[in-house]
């Protein structure tokens, strides 16, 4: 197991069960937690498990800096699926090509895209790809997905009926944003699972530090580190690195770097 997944055995089992269920019909799983909780590591493990069982995976990893680029996330998911686009009716194919900037004779293409037609096209493409076998649509940090992509992907997620499409998304919950893609609204809510990542135990933090940083600090310092990090793996590693560098002694009342 990757060191980044230390202490996440139960969550990995939930991922495997989710993928098995989604092979029989549309499902969605939100991997959720605050910054540094390890959501991306668990999300990536889901992608690897899906690929290991022969599933087709469409993946996007949007960033906050790209959230203003219309259909950037959708482009990451579908730009290489030219065969599925070819099966669309001409109006839907044209709308999706415009949105993905694949129409050479269109200026300011994303701004000119017909959003309803794009949404229908995305639904048709996902259904078509799922005809060939279970499909996984994966979005990391879904809170940074650009609004047009989020709108059409949510539309498709709510209208998939029997196609074996698994929507796997990681979601940073400390941004104050609502549940993404409208997944908490019917009928998608009935197919939604939420996988909240709890804080790591002291033992898991100890294993994480040993795997990633080597020798551990004395036990009193380790207890203090776990307390300060609140079980957050990213914070624990940063504190551990500060201890190794000699910039932090983990003494009561000491200012954090």
Coordinates of C-alpha atoms in Angstrom, one line a residue:
X1 CA 0.0 0.0 0.0
X2 CA 1.2 3.5 -0.8
X3 CA 2.4 5.5 2.2
X4 CA -0.2 8.1 1.3
X5 CA -3.0 5.6 2.1
X6 CA -1.8 4.5 5.5
X7 CA -4.8 4.3 7.8
X8 CA -7.3 4.3 4.9
X9 CA -7.9 0.6 4.7
X10 CA -11.6 0.9 5.4
X11 CA -12.1 3.7 2.8
X12 CA -10.3 1.5 0.2
X13 CA -12.8 -1.3 0.9
X14 CA -15.6 1.1 0.4
X15 CA -14.1 2.1 -2.9
X16 CA -14.0 -1.4 -4.1
X17 CA -17.6 -2.1 -3.1
X18 CA -18.7 1.2 -4.8
X19 CA -17.1 0.2 -8.1
X20 CA -18.7 -3.3 -7.9
X21 CA -22.1 -1.7 -7.4
X22 CA -21.6 0.8 -10.1
X23 CA -21.0 -2.0 -12.6
X24 CA -24.8 -2.7 -12.5
X25 CA -26.0 0.9 -12.9
X26 CA -25.3 4.6 -12.3
X27 CA -23.7 5.5 -9.0
X28 CA -21.8 8.4 -7.5
X29 CA -19.3 8.6 -4.7
X30 CA -18.0 11.8 -3.1
X31 CA -14.7 11.5 -1.3
X32 CA -14.9 14.4 1.1
X33 CA -12.9 16.2 3.8
X34 CA -10.9 19.3 4.5
X35 CA -7.6 20.3 2.8
X36 CA -4.8 17.8 3.5
X37 CA -7.1 14.9 4.5
X38 CA -5.8 12.7 1.7
X39 CA -8.8 12.9 -0.7
X40 CA -6.7 12.9 -3.8
X41 CA -4.7 9.8 -2.7
X42 CA -8.0 7.9 -2.1
X43 CA -9.4 9.2 -5.4
X44 CA -6.3 8.1 -7.3
X45 CA -6.5 4.7 -5.7
X46 CA -10.1 4.5 -7.0
X47 CA -8.8 5.2 -10.5
X48 CA -6.1 2.5 -10.2
X49 CA -8.6 0.0 -9.0
X50 CA -11.0 0.8 -11.8
X51 CA -8.3 0.4 -14.5
X52 CA -7.1 -2.8 -12.9
X53 CA -10.5 -4.3 -13.5
X54 CA -10.6 -3.2 -17.2
X55 CA -13.0 -0.2 -16.7
X56 CA -12.7 2.8 -19.0
X57 CA -11.8 5.9 -17.0
X58 CA -12.4 9.5 -17.9
X59 CA -10.5 11.8 -15.5
X60 CA -10.2 15.5 -14.9
X61 CA -8.2 17.3 -12.3
X62 CA -9.4 21.0 -12.3
X63 CA -7.6 23.7 -10.4
X64 CA -8.8 26.9 -8.8
X65 CA -6.9 28.9 -11.4
X66 CA -8.8 27.2 -14.2
X67 CA -12.3 27.6 -12.8
X68 CA -13.0 30.6 -15.1
X69 CA -12.2 28.6 -18.3
X70 CA -15.5 27.5 -19.8
X71 CA -15.7 23.7 -20.4
X72 CA -12.0 23.2 -19.4
X73 CA -13.0 20.2 -17.1
X74 CA -15.3 18.8 -19.8
X75 CA -12.4 19.0 -22.3
X76 CA -10.2 17.0 -19.9
X77 CA -12.9 14.3 -19.7
X78 CA -13.9 14.0 -23.4
X79 CA -11.4 15.6 -25.7
X80 CA -9.9 12.2 -26.6
X81 CA -13.2 10.4 -27.2
X82 CA -13.5 11.3 -30.8
X83 CA -15.2 8.0 -31.8
X84 CA -18.0 8.6 -29.3
X85 CA -18.5 12.1 -30.6
X86 CA -18.8 10.8 -34.1
X87 CA -21.8 8.8 -33.1
X88 CA -23.8 11.9 -32.1
X89 CA -26.4 13.5 -34.3
X90 CA -25.0 16.5 -36.2
X91 CA -26.5 19.2 -34.0
X92 CA -25.3 17.6 -30.7
X93 CA -21.9 16.8 -32.2
X94 CA -21.4 20.4 -33.4
X95 CA -22.4 21.8 -30.0
X96 CA -19.9 19.6 -28.1
X97 CA -17.2 20.3 -30.6
X98 CA -17.8 24.0 -30.1
X99 CA -17.6 23.6 -26.3
X100 CA -14.4 21.6 -26.5
X101 CA -12.8 24.0 -29.0
X102 CA -12.7 21.2 -31.6
X103 CA -14.6 23.2 -34.2
X104 CA -11.9 25.0 -36.3
X105 CA -14.2 27.5 -37.9
X106 CA -15.7 28.9 -34.6
X107 CA -14.3 32.0 -32.9
X108 CA -14.7 32.3 -29.1
X109 CA -16.1 28.8 -29.4
X110 CA -16.8 28.1 -25.7
X111 CA -18.8 31.3 -25.4
X112 CA -20.9 30.3 -28.4
X113 CA -21.8 26.8 -27.3
X114 CA -25.5 26.0 -26.8
X115 CA -25.4 24.7 -23.2
X116 CA -28.6 22.6 -23.5
X117 CA -27.2 20.9 -26.6
X118 CA -23.9 20.3 -24.9
X119 CA -25.6 18.7 -21.9
X120 CA -27.6 16.4 -24.1
X121 CA -24.4 15.5 -26.0
X122 CA -22.5 14.7 -22.8
X123 CA -25.4 12.5 -21.7
X124 CA -25.4 10.7 -25.0
X125 CA -21.6 10.3 -25.0
X126 CA -21.5 8.8 -21.5
X127 CA -24.3 6.4 -22.4
X128 CA -22.6 5.4 -25.6
X129 CA -19.3 4.7 -23.8
X130 CA -21.0 2.7 -21.1
X131 CA -22.5 0.4 -23.8
X132 CA -19.0 -1.0 -24.1
X133 CA -18.7 -1.8 -20.4
X134 CA -18.7 -0.1 -17.0
X135 CA -17.4 3.5 -17.2
X136 CA -15.8 5.7 -14.5
X137 CA -16.0 9.4 -14.7
X138 CA -13.6 10.8 -12.1
X139 CA -13.1 14.4 -11.0
X140 CA -10.5 15.4 -8.4
X141 CA -11.2 18.6 -6.4
X142 CA -14.6 18.9 -8.0
X143 CA -15.2 22.2 -6.2
X144 CA -12.8 23.8 -8.7
X145 CA -14.7 22.5 -11.8
X146 CA -15.7 25.4 -14.1
X147 CA -19.4 26.2 -13.8
X148 CA -20.3 25.2 -17.4
X149 CA -18.7 21.8 -17.1
X150 CA -20.3 21.3 -13.6
X151 CA -23.7 22.2 -15.0
X152 CA -23.6 19.7 -17.9
X153 CA -21.9 16.9 -15.9
X154 CA -24.5 17.3 -13.2
X155 CA -27.3 17.2 -15.8
X156 CA -25.9 13.9 -17.1
X157 CA -25.4 12.4 -13.7
X158 CA -29.1 13.1 -12.8
X159 CA -30.4 11.6 -16.0
X160 CA -28.4 8.5 -16.5
X161 CA -30.9 5.7 -15.8
X162 CA -29.4 2.2 -16.3
X163 CA -26.0 2.8 -17.8
X164 CA -23.1 1.4 -15.6
X165 CA -21.5 4.8 -15.0
X166 CA -19.6 5.5 -11.8
X167 CA -19.0 9.1 -11.0
X168 CA -16.1 9.4 -8.6
X169 CA -15.3 12.8 -7.2
X170 CA -13.2 14.3 -4.4
X171 CA -14.6 17.3 -2.7
X172 CA -13.0 19.8 -0.3
X173 CA -15.6 20.5 2.3
X174 CA -13.9 23.5 4.0
X175 CA -14.6 25.8 1.0
X176 CA -18.2 26.3 2.1
X177 CA -19.6 25.3 -1.3
X178 CA -22.8 23.2 -1.6
X179 CA -22.7 19.6 -2.6
X180 CA -21.3 19.6 -6.2
X181 CA -23.1 18.8 -9.4
X182 CA -26.5 18.8 -7.6
X183 CA -25.8 15.2 -6.5
X184 CA -27.9 15.8 -3.4
X185 CA -31.0 16.4 -5.4
X186 CA -33.3 13.6 -6.8
X187 CA -32.9 11.3 -8.6
X188 CA -29.1 11.5 -8.2
X189 CA -29.4 11.7 -4.4
X190 CA -30.7 8.1 -4.3
X191 CA -27.6 6.9 -6.0
X192 CA -25.1 9.0 -4.1
X193 CA -22.6 7.7 -1.5
X194 CA -20.5 10.0 0.6
X195 CA -17.1 8.9 1.9
X196 CA -15.9 11.3 4.6
X197 CA -12.2 10.9 5.5
X198 CA -11.9 10.9 9.3
X199 CA -8.7 12.1 11.1
X200 CA -5.9 9.5 11.2
X201 CA -5.3 7.7 14.5
X202 CA -2.1 8.1 16.4
X203 CA -0.9 4.7 15.1
X204 CA -1.7 5.7 11.5
X205 CA 0.2 9.0 11.8
X206 CA 3.1 7.1 13.4
X207 CA 3.2 4.7 10.4
X208 CA 2.9 7.6 7.9
X209 CA 5.8 9.5 9.4
X210 CA 8.0 6.4 9.5
X211 CA 7.2 5.5 5.9
X212 CA 7.7 9.0 4.5
X213 CA 10.3 10.6 6.9
X214 CA 12.2 7.8 8.5
X215 CA 13.1 7.9 12.2
X216 CA 10.3 9.0 14.5
X217 CA 10.5 11.8 17.2
X218 CA 10.3 10.7 20.9
X219 CA 6.8 9.6 22.0
X220 CA 5.9 12.8 23.9
X221 CA 6.8 14.8 20.7
X222 CA 4.8 12.3 18.6
X223 CA 1.8 12.7 20.8
X224 CA 2.1 16.5 20.5
X225 CA 2.5 16.3 16.7
X226 CA -0.7 14.2 16.4
X227 CA -2.6 16.6 18.6
X228 CA -1.4 19.7 16.6
X229 CA -2.2 18.0 13.3
X230 CA -5.6 16.9 14.4
X231 CA -5.1 13.6 12.5
X232 CA -4.6 15.5 9.2
X233 CA -2.0 13.6 7.2
X234 CA -0.7 16.6 5.3
X235 CA -0.3 18.7 8.4
X236 CA 1.3 15.8 10.2
X237 CA 3.9 15.4 7.5
X238 CA 4.6 19.2 7.4
X239 CA 5.1 19.2 11.2
X240 CA 7.3 16.1 11.0
X241 CA 9.5 17.8 8.3
X242 CA 9.8 20.9 10.6
X243 CA 11.0 18.7 13.4
X244 CA 13.5 17.0 11.2
X245 CA 14.8 20.4 10.0
X246 CA 15.2 21.6 13.6
X247 CA 12.7 24.5 13.2
X248 CA 10.2 22.9 15.6
X249 CA 10.6 21.1 18.9
X250 CA 6.9 20.4 19.6
X251 CA 7.1 21.9 23.1
X252 CA 3.9 23.2 24.8
X253 CA 3.3 26.9 23.9
X254 CA 5.8 26.9 21.1
X255 CA 4.9 28.9 18.0
X256 CA 4.2 26.9 14.9
X257 CA 6.3 27.7 11.8

